Amino acid sequence: MPPASSALSVQLLPRDAGVRADQPFAIDFPPLMAGSAVCIGLAIDWRSQDALRDYALARTLPDEHARAARFTRPEDSLRNLLGRALLRTVAAHYGGMNPRQLIRISTWGKPELEGCTVGCNISHAGSQLWVAVAAHPQVGIDIESADAAQEYRDIAAGFHPDELAALRRAPDARLATMRCWCRKEAVSKATGLGLSLPLRDYAVDPGPAAAGWLRQPPPKTARGDWTTVDLPVGAGCIGALAVVGSIGRVEVLRLRLTDAR
């Protein structure tokens, strides 16, 4: 079966920048142009979690504080707060959203950014926190650990038959499974349906090709509608971007803390 997403080259433009823990998102934002996307990620250094938490608390709302407080692990709570602060920051910068407005959650678990004129999506795994922005409204990003859990075969149980066949042929089934899961998550998030979209209803290529890996598009979308590409997100993690629309250029900004202590 031919690829569903465009196999045309997607130009990735990665760069690194140092930031302070008390102002992690005080940055020069990459330009968002027609036919492009911007992906911004922060590598969290847990030694700076107090400063990061103070920053996030000042830029989020009480309902978000309450939600973050329900996490058992401090790391999960901080990731949630920082993620919401980052989402608000980029939605305001690129999409003109009021950064202090209430963000409602859709039936499928996706934040609804009222007044934002661009598509935004967020993901995190381990110490990596990422957001994707595109002029197209339907955009999905997913970050996963490259180290598959012992029960990785259970992860693949609901995959599309074509994906299962490809995984059986893969020289490294664990890595291929996590790559497949990451790519599928990005696609499902772009549709706005998340995990309510049955995993068997669409298919990706779990192989090493880094772009054009959507093989069977989700229902009610066409093959040529999609741009799909892997992201260089950092050591130990894998990342995927899916956009319903034509994207030829992706600016990737990787932020690291310079004052961790």
PDB file of C-alpha atoms in Angstrom:
ATOM      1  CA  MET A   1       0.000   0.000   0.000  1.00  0.00           C
ATOM      2  CA  PRO A   2       1.476   3.427  -0.903  1.00  0.00           C
ATOM      3  CA  PRO A   3       2.058   5.982   1.807  1.00  0.00           C
ATOM      4  CA  ALA A   4      -0.988   7.999   2.793  1.00  0.00           C
ATOM      5  CA  SER A   5       0.972  11.047   3.868  1.00  0.00           C
ATOM      6  CA  SER A   6       3.104  12.998   1.470  1.00  0.00           C
ATOM      7  CA  ALA A   7       6.497  11.453   0.796  1.00  0.00           C
ATOM      8  CA  LEU A   8       7.815  14.839  -0.264  1.00  0.00           C
ATOM      9  CA  SER A   9      10.776  16.082   1.717  1.00  0.00           C
ATOM     10  CA  VAL A  10      10.021  17.861   4.980  1.00  0.00           C
ATOM     11  CA  GLN A  11      12.850  20.200   5.939  1.00  0.00           C
ATOM     12  CA  LEU A  12      13.742  19.914   9.623  1.00  0.00           C
ATOM     13  CA  LEU A  13      15.575  22.906  11.088  1.00  0.00           C
ATOM     14  CA  PRO A  14      16.707  21.983  14.611  1.00  0.00           C
ATOM     15  CA  ARG A  15      18.592  24.326  16.921  1.00  0.00           C
ATOM     16  CA  ASP A  16      19.430  24.460  20.610  1.00  0.00           C
ATOM     17  CA  ALA A  17      19.064  27.335  23.066  1.00  0.00           C
ATOM     18  CA  GLY A  18      19.915  27.814  26.721  1.00  0.00           C
ATOM     19  CA  VAL A  19      17.283  29.192  29.112  1.00  0.00           C
ATOM     20  CA  ARG A  20      17.031  30.008  32.810  1.00  0.00           C
ATOM     21  CA  ALA A  21      14.845  27.987  35.141  1.00  0.00           C
ATOM     22  CA  ASP A  22      13.004  31.082  36.366  1.00  0.00           C
ATOM     23  CA  GLN A  23      12.169  32.112  32.754  1.00  0.00           C
ATOM     24  CA  PRO A  24      12.257  28.911  30.676  1.00  0.00           C
ATOM     25  CA  PHE A  25       9.948  30.197  27.936  1.00  0.00           C
ATOM     26  CA  ALA A  26      11.353  33.728  27.663  1.00  0.00           C
ATOM     27  CA  ILE A  27      12.764  32.958  24.218  1.00  0.00           C
ATOM     28  CA  ASP A  28      13.039  34.245  20.676  1.00  0.00           C
ATOM     29  CA  PHE A  29      10.203  32.291  19.116  1.00  0.00           C
ATOM     30  CA  PRO A  30      10.881  30.796  15.683  1.00  0.00           C
ATOM     31  CA  PRO A  31       8.731  32.307  12.929  1.00  0.00           C
ATOM     32  CA  LEU A  32       5.583  30.445  11.940  1.00  0.00           C
ATOM     33  CA  MET A  33       5.147  30.809   8.192  1.00  0.00           C
ATOM     34  CA  ALA A  34       2.627  29.438   5.743  1.00  0.00           C
ATOM     35  CA  GLY A  35       3.410  25.797   5.039  1.00  0.00           C
ATOM     36  CA  SER A  36       5.512  25.411   8.189  1.00  0.00           C
ATOM     37  CA  ALA A  37       5.260  24.167  11.756  1.00  0.00           C
ATOM     38  CA  VAL A  38       7.149  25.034  14.922  1.00  0.00           C
ATOM     39  CA  CYS A  39       8.049  22.510  17.624  1.00  0.00           C
ATOM     40  CA  ILE A  40       9.503  23.721  20.933  1.00  0.00           C
ATOM     41  CA  GLY A  41      10.772  21.404  23.640  1.00  0.00           C
ATOM     42  CA  LEU A  42      12.249  21.797  27.111  1.00  0.00           C
ATOM     43  CA  ALA A  43      14.579  19.268  28.706  1.00  0.00           C
ATOM     44  CA  ILE A  44      13.601  19.462  32.378  1.00  0.00           C
ATOM     45  CA  ASP A  45      16.395  19.317  34.927  1.00  0.00           C
ATOM     46  CA  TRP A  46      14.806  18.138  38.158  1.00  0.00           C
ATOM     47  CA  ARG A  47      17.405  20.000  40.207  1.00  0.00           C
ATOM     48  CA  SER A  48      15.595  23.185  39.147  1.00  0.00           C
ATOM     49  CA  GLN A  49      12.063  21.993  39.836  1.00  0.00           C
ATOM     50  CA  ASP A  50      11.346  24.611  42.522  1.00  0.00           C
ATOM     51  CA  ALA A  51      12.129  27.513  40.165  1.00  0.00           C
ATOM     52  CA  LEU A  52      10.250  25.828  37.325  1.00  0.00           C
ATOM     53  CA  ARG A  53       7.209  25.249  39.524  1.00  0.00           C
ATOM     54  CA  ASP A  54       7.155  28.888  40.648  1.00  0.00           C
ATOM     55  CA  TYR A  55       7.284  29.983  37.013  1.00  0.00           C
ATOM     56  CA  ALA A  56       4.471  27.630  35.998  1.00  0.00           C
ATOM     57  CA  LEU A  57       2.235  28.535  38.940  1.00  0.00           C
ATOM     58  CA  ALA A  58       2.451  32.214  38.027  1.00  0.00           C
ATOM     59  CA  ARG A  59       1.292  31.488  34.462  1.00  0.00           C
ATOM     60  CA  THR A  60      -1.522  29.034  35.070  1.00  0.00           C
ATOM     61  CA  LEU A  61      -4.951  29.188  36.706  1.00  0.00           C
ATOM     62  CA  PRO A  62      -6.265  27.780  40.009  1.00  0.00           C
ATOM     63  CA  ASP A  63      -8.140  24.923  38.308  1.00  0.00           C
ATOM     64  CA  GLU A  64      -4.856  23.863  36.691  1.00  0.00           C
ATOM     65  CA  HIS A  65      -3.086  24.063  40.057  1.00  0.00           C
ATOM     66  CA  ALA A  66      -5.738  21.797  41.549  1.00  0.00           C
ATOM     67  CA  ARG A  67      -5.407  19.293  38.713  1.00  0.00           C
ATOM     68  CA  ALA A  68      -1.621  19.193  39.042  1.00  0.00           C
ATOM     69  CA  ALA A  69      -1.929  18.676  42.798  1.00  0.00           C
ATOM     70  CA  ARG A  70      -3.805  15.416  42.212  1.00  0.00           C
ATOM     71  CA  PHE A  71      -0.694  13.730  40.810  1.00  0.00           C
ATOM     72  CA  THR A  72       1.104  11.505  43.322  1.00  0.00           C
ATOM     73  CA  ARG A  73       4.599  12.087  41.976  1.00  0.00           C
ATOM     74  CA  PRO A  74       6.027  15.639  42.089  1.00  0.00           C
ATOM     75  CA  GLU A  75       7.617  15.106  38.680  1.00  0.00           C
ATOM     76  CA  ASP A  76       4.240  14.347  37.087  1.00  0.00           C
ATOM     77  CA  SER A  77       2.699  17.386  38.748  1.00  0.00           C
ATOM     78  CA  LEU A  78       5.467  19.671  37.485  1.00  0.00           C
ATOM     79  CA  ARG A  79       5.284  18.297  33.938  1.00  0.00           C
ATOM     80  CA  ASN A  80       1.547  18.944  33.888  1.00  0.00           C
ATOM     81  CA  LEU A  81       1.886  22.524  35.143  1.00  0.00           C
ATOM     82  CA  LEU A  82       4.808  23.374  32.871  1.00  0.00           C
ATOM     83  CA  GLY A  83       3.000  21.853  29.924  1.00  0.00           C
ATOM     84  CA  ARG A  84      -0.024  24.033  30.494  1.00  0.00           C
ATOM     85  CA  ALA A  85       2.213  27.116  30.917  1.00  0.00           C
ATOM     86  CA  LEU A  86       3.985  26.300  27.641  1.00  0.00           C
ATOM     87  CA  LEU A  87       0.693  25.722  25.835  1.00  0.00           C
ATOM     88  CA  ARG A  88      -0.650  29.069  27.036  1.00  0.00           C
ATOM     89  CA  THR A  89       2.565  30.833  26.033  1.00  0.00           C
ATOM     90  CA  VAL A  90       2.634  29.583  22.438  1.00  0.00           C
ATOM     91  CA  ALA A  91      -1.139  29.926  21.939  1.00  0.00           C
ATOM     92  CA  ALA A  92      -0.834  33.569  22.998  1.00  0.00           C
ATOM     93  CA  HIS A  93       2.305  34.277  20.959  1.00  0.00           C
ATOM     94  CA  TYR A  94       1.340  32.583  17.704  1.00  0.00           C
ATOM     95  CA  GLY A  95      -2.452  32.490  17.920  1.00  0.00           C
ATOM     96  CA  GLY A  96      -3.432  35.622  19.839  1.00  0.00           C
ATOM     97  CA  MET A  97      -5.156  33.751  22.661  1.00  0.00           C
ATOM     98  CA  ASN A  98      -5.627  35.514  25.989  1.00  0.00           C
ATOM     99  CA  PRO A  99      -2.971  33.745  28.115  1.00  0.00           C
ATOM    100  CA  ARG A 100      -5.187  33.968  31.240  1.00  0.00           C
ATOM    101  CA  GLN A 101      -8.377  32.545  29.783  1.00  0.00           C
ATOM    102  CA  LEU A 102      -9.980  29.341  31.007  1.00  0.00           C
ATOM    103  CA  ILE A 103      -8.989  26.329  28.901  1.00  0.00           C
ATOM    104  CA  ARG A 104     -11.731  23.738  28.662  1.00  0.00           C
ATOM    105  CA  ILE A 105     -11.091  20.088  27.849  1.00  0.00           C
ATOM    106  CA  SER A 106     -13.006  18.407  25.031  1.00  0.00           C
ATOM    107  CA  THR A 107     -14.888  15.138  25.393  1.00  0.00           C
ATOM    108  CA  TRP A 108     -11.811  13.413  23.970  1.00  0.00           C
ATOM    109  CA  GLY A 109      -9.368  15.080  26.371  1.00  0.00           C
ATOM    110  CA  LYS A 110      -7.980  17.767  24.050  1.00  0.00           C
ATOM    111  CA  PRO A 111      -7.537  21.341  25.385  1.00  0.00           C
ATOM    112  CA  GLU A 112      -9.873  23.799  23.636  1.00  0.00           C
ATOM    113  CA  LEU A 113      -8.011  27.049  22.966  1.00  0.00           C
ATOM    114  CA  GLU A 114     -10.793  29.563  22.401  1.00  0.00           C
ATOM    115  CA  GLY A 115      -9.665  32.541  20.346  1.00  0.00           C
ATOM    116  CA  CYS A 116      -6.455  30.862  19.173  1.00  0.00           C
ATOM    117  CA  THR A 117      -5.976  31.150  15.408  1.00  0.00           C
ATOM    118  CA  VAL A 118      -3.397  28.339  15.065  1.00  0.00           C
ATOM    119  CA  GLY A 119      -3.302  24.648  15.856  1.00  0.00           C
ATOM    120  CA  CYS A 120      -1.433  23.664  19.026  1.00  0.00           C
ATOM    121  CA  ASN A 121      -0.718  20.345  20.683  1.00  0.00           C
ATOM    122  CA  ILE A 122       1.471  19.247  23.575  1.00  0.00           C
ATOM    123  CA  SER A 123       3.188  16.074  24.769  1.00  0.00           C
ATOM    124  CA  HIS A 124       5.694  15.007  27.396  1.00  0.00           C
ATOM    125  CA  ALA A 125       7.669  11.955  28.437  1.00  0.00           C
ATOM    126  CA  GLY A 126      10.313  11.641  31.122  1.00  0.00           C
ATOM    127  CA  SER A 127      12.174  14.930  31.269  1.00  0.00           C
ATOM    128  CA  GLN A 128      11.050  16.022  27.793  1.00  0.00           C
ATOM    129  CA  LEU A 129       8.188  18.533  27.357  1.00  0.00           C
ATOM    130  CA  TRP A 130       7.138  19.554  23.828  1.00  0.00           C
ATOM    131  CA  VAL A 131       4.589  21.661  21.988  1.00  0.00           C
ATOM    132  CA  ALA A 132       3.773  21.790  18.268  1.00  0.00           C
ATOM    133  CA  VAL A 133       2.224  24.774  16.476  1.00  0.00           C
ATOM    134  CA  ALA A 134       0.979  25.009  12.891  1.00  0.00           C
ATOM    135  CA  ALA A 135      -1.235  27.313  10.856  1.00  0.00           C
ATOM    136  CA  HIS A 136      -3.360  24.238  10.140  1.00  0.00           C
ATOM    137  CA  PRO A 137      -5.784  23.637  13.014  1.00  0.00           C
ATOM    138  CA  GLN A 138      -5.312  19.863  13.188  1.00  0.00           C
ATOM    139  CA  VAL A 139      -1.846  19.139  14.553  1.00  0.00           C
ATOM    140  CA  GLY A 140      -0.619  16.352  16.821  1.00  0.00           C
ATOM    141  CA  ILE A 141       2.702  15.731  18.540  1.00  0.00           C
ATOM    142  CA  ASP A 142       3.777  12.777  20.640  1.00  0.00           C
ATOM    143  CA  ILE A 143       6.927  12.079  22.648  1.00  0.00           C
ATOM    144  CA  GLU A 144       7.768   8.655  24.015  1.00  0.00           C
ATOM    145  CA  SER A 145      10.681   6.930  25.690  1.00  0.00           C
ATOM    146  CA  ALA A 146      12.665   4.885  23.190  1.00  0.00           C
ATOM    147  CA  ASP A 147      13.004   2.159  25.835  1.00  0.00           C
ATOM    148  CA  ALA A 148      10.005  -0.094  25.458  1.00  0.00           C
ATOM    149  CA  ALA A 149       8.467  -1.589  28.562  1.00  0.00           C
ATOM    150  CA  GLN A 150       8.699  -5.336  29.092  1.00  0.00           C
ATOM    151  CA  GLU A 151       5.034  -5.643  28.110  1.00  0.00           C
ATOM    152  CA  TYR A 152       5.609  -3.911  24.766  1.00  0.00           C
ATOM    153  CA  ARG A 153       3.739  -6.683  22.946  1.00  0.00           C
ATOM    154  CA  ASP A 154       0.629  -5.718  24.907  1.00  0.00           C
ATOM    155  CA  ILE A 155       0.982  -2.162  23.568  1.00  0.00           C
ATOM    156  CA  ALA A 156       0.767  -3.509  20.026  1.00  0.00           C
ATOM    157  CA  ALA A 157      -2.186  -5.819  20.643  1.00  0.00           C
ATOM    158  CA  GLY A 158      -4.721  -3.432  19.116  1.00  0.00           C
ATOM    159  CA  PHE A 159      -2.609  -2.238  16.182  1.00  0.00           C
ATOM    160  CA  HIS A 160      -3.692  -2.423  12.545  1.00  0.00           C
ATOM    161  CA  PRO A 161      -2.941  -5.821  10.920  1.00  0.00           C
ATOM    162  CA  ASP A 162      -0.432  -4.230   8.522  1.00  0.00           C
ATOM    163  CA  GLU A 163       1.462  -2.779  11.480  1.00  0.00           C
ATOM    164  CA  LEU A 164       1.523  -6.111  13.283  1.00  0.00           C
ATOM    165  CA  ALA A 165       2.935  -7.781  10.180  1.00  0.00           C
ATOM    166  CA  ALA A 166       5.637  -5.116   9.875  1.00  0.00           C
ATOM    167  CA  LEU A 167       6.555  -5.484  13.552  1.00  0.00           C
ATOM    168  CA  ARG A 168       7.025  -9.226  13.117  1.00  0.00           C
ATOM    169  CA  ARG A 169       9.596  -8.472  10.402  1.00  0.00           C
ATOM    170  CA  ALA A 170      11.377  -5.707  12.330  1.00  0.00           C
ATOM    171  CA  PRO A 171      14.956  -6.436  13.442  1.00  0.00           C
ATOM    172  CA  ASP A 172      14.319  -4.536  16.709  1.00  0.00           C
ATOM    173  CA  ALA A 173      10.688  -5.205  17.596  1.00  0.00           C
ATOM    174  CA  ARG A 174      10.790  -3.163  20.812  1.00  0.00           C
ATOM    175  CA  LEU A 175      12.048   0.018  19.162  1.00  0.00           C
ATOM    176  CA  ALA A 176       9.722  -0.471  16.188  1.00  0.00           C
ATOM    177  CA  THR A 177       6.760  -0.904  18.554  1.00  0.00           C
ATOM    178  CA  MET A 178       7.505   2.333  20.386  1.00  0.00           C
ATOM    179  CA  ARG A 179       8.072   4.138  17.083  1.00  0.00           C
ATOM    180  CA  CYS A 180       4.726   2.819  15.844  1.00  0.00           C
ATOM    181  CA  TRP A 181       2.932   3.845  19.048  1.00  0.00           C
ATOM    182  CA  CYS A 182       4.453   7.329  18.995  1.00  0.00           C
ATOM    183  CA  ARG A 183       3.457   7.911  15.376  1.00  0.00           C
ATOM    184  CA  LYS A 184      -0.069   6.603  15.949  1.00  0.00           C
ATOM    185  CA  GLU A 185      -0.490   8.872  18.975  1.00  0.00           C
ATOM    186  CA  ALA A 186       0.540  11.925  16.930  1.00  0.00           C
ATOM    187  CA  VAL A 187      -2.021  11.040  14.250  1.00  0.00           C
ATOM    188  CA  SER A 188      -4.847  10.371  16.696  1.00  0.00           C
ATOM    189  CA  LYS A 189      -4.124  13.634  18.529  1.00  0.00           C
ATOM    190  CA  ALA A 190      -4.221  15.555  15.252  1.00  0.00           C
ATOM    191  CA  THR A 191      -7.733  14.241  14.598  1.00  0.00           C
ATOM    192  CA  GLY A 192      -8.813  15.546  18.010  1.00  0.00           C
ATOM    193  CA  LEU A 193     -10.135  12.106  18.974  1.00  0.00           C
ATOM    194  CA  GLY A 194      -7.110  10.845  20.892  1.00  0.00           C
ATOM    195  CA  LEU A 195      -7.332   7.246  22.054  1.00  0.00           C
ATOM    196  CA  SER A 196     -11.053   7.156  21.278  1.00  0.00           C
ATOM    197  CA  LEU A 197      -9.954   6.615  17.659  1.00  0.00           C
ATOM    198  CA  PRO A 198      -9.641   2.821  17.347  1.00  0.00           C
ATOM    199  CA  LEU A 199      -6.032   1.813  16.750  1.00  0.00           C
ATOM    200  CA  ARG A 200      -7.077  -0.591  13.980  1.00  0.00           C
ATOM    201  CA  ASP A 201      -8.783   2.179  11.983  1.00  0.00           C
ATOM    202  CA  TYR A 202      -5.530   3.664  10.632  1.00  0.00           C
ATOM    203  CA  ALA A 203      -1.986   2.494  10.026  1.00  0.00           C
ATOM    204  CA  VAL A 204       1.568   3.851  10.119  1.00  0.00           C
ATOM    205  CA  ASP A 205       4.852   2.372   8.984  1.00  0.00           C
ATOM    206  CA  PRO A 206       6.926   1.436  12.068  1.00  0.00           C
ATOM    207  CA  GLY A 207      10.132   1.358  10.025  1.00  0.00           C
ATOM    208  CA  PRO A 208      13.081   3.779  10.140  1.00  0.00           C
ATOM    209  CA  ALA A 209      11.876   6.136   7.361  1.00  0.00           C
ATOM    210  CA  ALA A 210      11.438   9.444   9.188  1.00  0.00           C
ATOM    211  CA  ALA A 211       8.786  11.099   6.990  1.00  0.00           C
ATOM    212  CA  GLY A 212       5.678  10.106   5.070  1.00  0.00           C
ATOM    213  CA  TRP A 213       5.010   7.157   7.376  1.00  0.00           C
ATOM    214  CA  LEU A 214       1.194   7.308   7.464  1.00  0.00           C
ATOM    215  CA  ARG A 215       0.016   4.310   5.441  1.00  0.00           C
ATOM    216  CA  GLN A 216      -3.757   4.242   5.940  1.00  0.00           C
ATOM    217  CA  PRO A 217      -5.367   7.518   7.008  1.00  0.00           C
ATOM    218  CA  PRO A 218      -8.015   7.756   9.725  1.00  0.00           C
ATOM    219  CA  PRO A 219     -11.647   7.625   8.598  1.00  0.00           C
ATOM    220  CA  LYS A 220     -13.017  10.751   6.894  1.00  0.00           C
ATOM    221  CA  THR A 221      -9.538  11.933   5.854  1.00  0.00           C
ATOM    222  CA  ALA A 222      -7.760  11.419   2.532  1.00  0.00           C
ATOM    223  CA  ARG A 223      -4.256  10.148   1.907  1.00  0.00           C
ATOM    224  CA  GLY A 224      -2.972  13.412   0.535  1.00  0.00           C
ATOM    225  CA  ASP A 225      -4.292  15.402   3.492  1.00  0.00           C
ATOM    226  CA  TRP A 226      -1.455  14.528   5.853  1.00  0.00           C
ATOM    227  CA  THR A 227       2.123  15.516   6.577  1.00  0.00           C
ATOM    228  CA  THR A 228       3.941  13.177   8.982  1.00  0.00           C
ATOM    229  CA  VAL A 229       7.528  13.385  10.201  1.00  0.00           C
ATOM    230  CA  ASP A 230       9.698  12.255  13.102  1.00  0.00           C
ATOM    231  CA  LEU A 231      11.277  14.879  15.374  1.00  0.00           C
ATOM    232  CA  PRO A 232      14.821  15.076  16.800  1.00  0.00           C
ATOM    233  CA  VAL A 233      13.686  15.530  20.390  1.00  0.00           C
ATOM    234  CA  GLY A 234      16.661  14.370  22.443  1.00  0.00           C
ATOM    235  CA  ALA A 235      18.573  11.317  23.598  1.00  0.00           C
ATOM    236  CA  GLY A 236      16.484   8.427  24.875  1.00  0.00           C
ATOM    237  CA  CYS A 237      13.205   9.668  23.379  1.00  0.00           C
ATOM    238  CA  ILE A 238      11.406   9.500  20.069  1.00  0.00           C
ATOM    239  CA  GLY A 239       9.039  12.110  18.707  1.00  0.00           C
ATOM    240  CA  ALA A 240       6.482  12.360  15.919  1.00  0.00           C
ATOM    241  CA  LEU A 241       4.529  15.197  14.319  1.00  0.00           C
ATOM    242  CA  ALA A 242       1.318  14.785  12.303  1.00  0.00           C
ATOM    243  CA  VAL A 243      -0.504  17.628  10.568  1.00  0.00           C
ATOM    244  CA  VAL A 244      -3.664  17.566   8.478  1.00  0.00           C
ATOM    245  CA  GLY A 245      -2.320  19.849   5.772  1.00  0.00           C
ATOM    246  CA  SER A 246       0.779  20.402   3.683  1.00  0.00           C
ATOM    247  CA  ILE A 247       3.919  21.209   5.687  1.00  0.00           C
ATOM    248  CA  GLY A 248       7.317  21.560   4.047  1.00  0.00           C
ATOM    249  CA  ARG A 249       9.350  23.055   6.893  1.00  0.00           C
ATOM    250  CA  VAL A 250       9.530  22.339  10.631  1.00  0.00           C
ATOM    251  CA  GLU A 251      11.463  24.611  13.002  1.00  0.00           C
ATOM    252  CA  VAL A 252      12.618  22.571  16.003  1.00  0.00           C
ATOM    253  CA  LEU A 253      13.806  24.517  19.054  1.00  0.00           C
ATOM    254  CA  ARG A 254      15.340  22.437  21.870  1.00  0.00           C
ATOM    255  CA  LEU A 255      15.607  24.327  25.170  1.00  0.00           C
ATOM    256  CA  ARG A 256      17.991  23.330  27.934  1.00  0.00           C
ATOM    257  CA  LEU A 257      18.461  24.853  31.365  1.00  0.00           C
ATOM    258  CA  THR A 258      21.778  26.648  31.807  1.00  0.00           C
ATOM    259  CA  ASP A 259      21.490  27.337  35.546  1.00  0.00           C
ATOM    260  CA  ALA A 260      20.447  23.944  36.938  1.00  0.00           C
ATOM    261  CA  ARG A 261      21.737  23.359  40.458  1.00  0.00           C
TER     262      ARG A 261
END
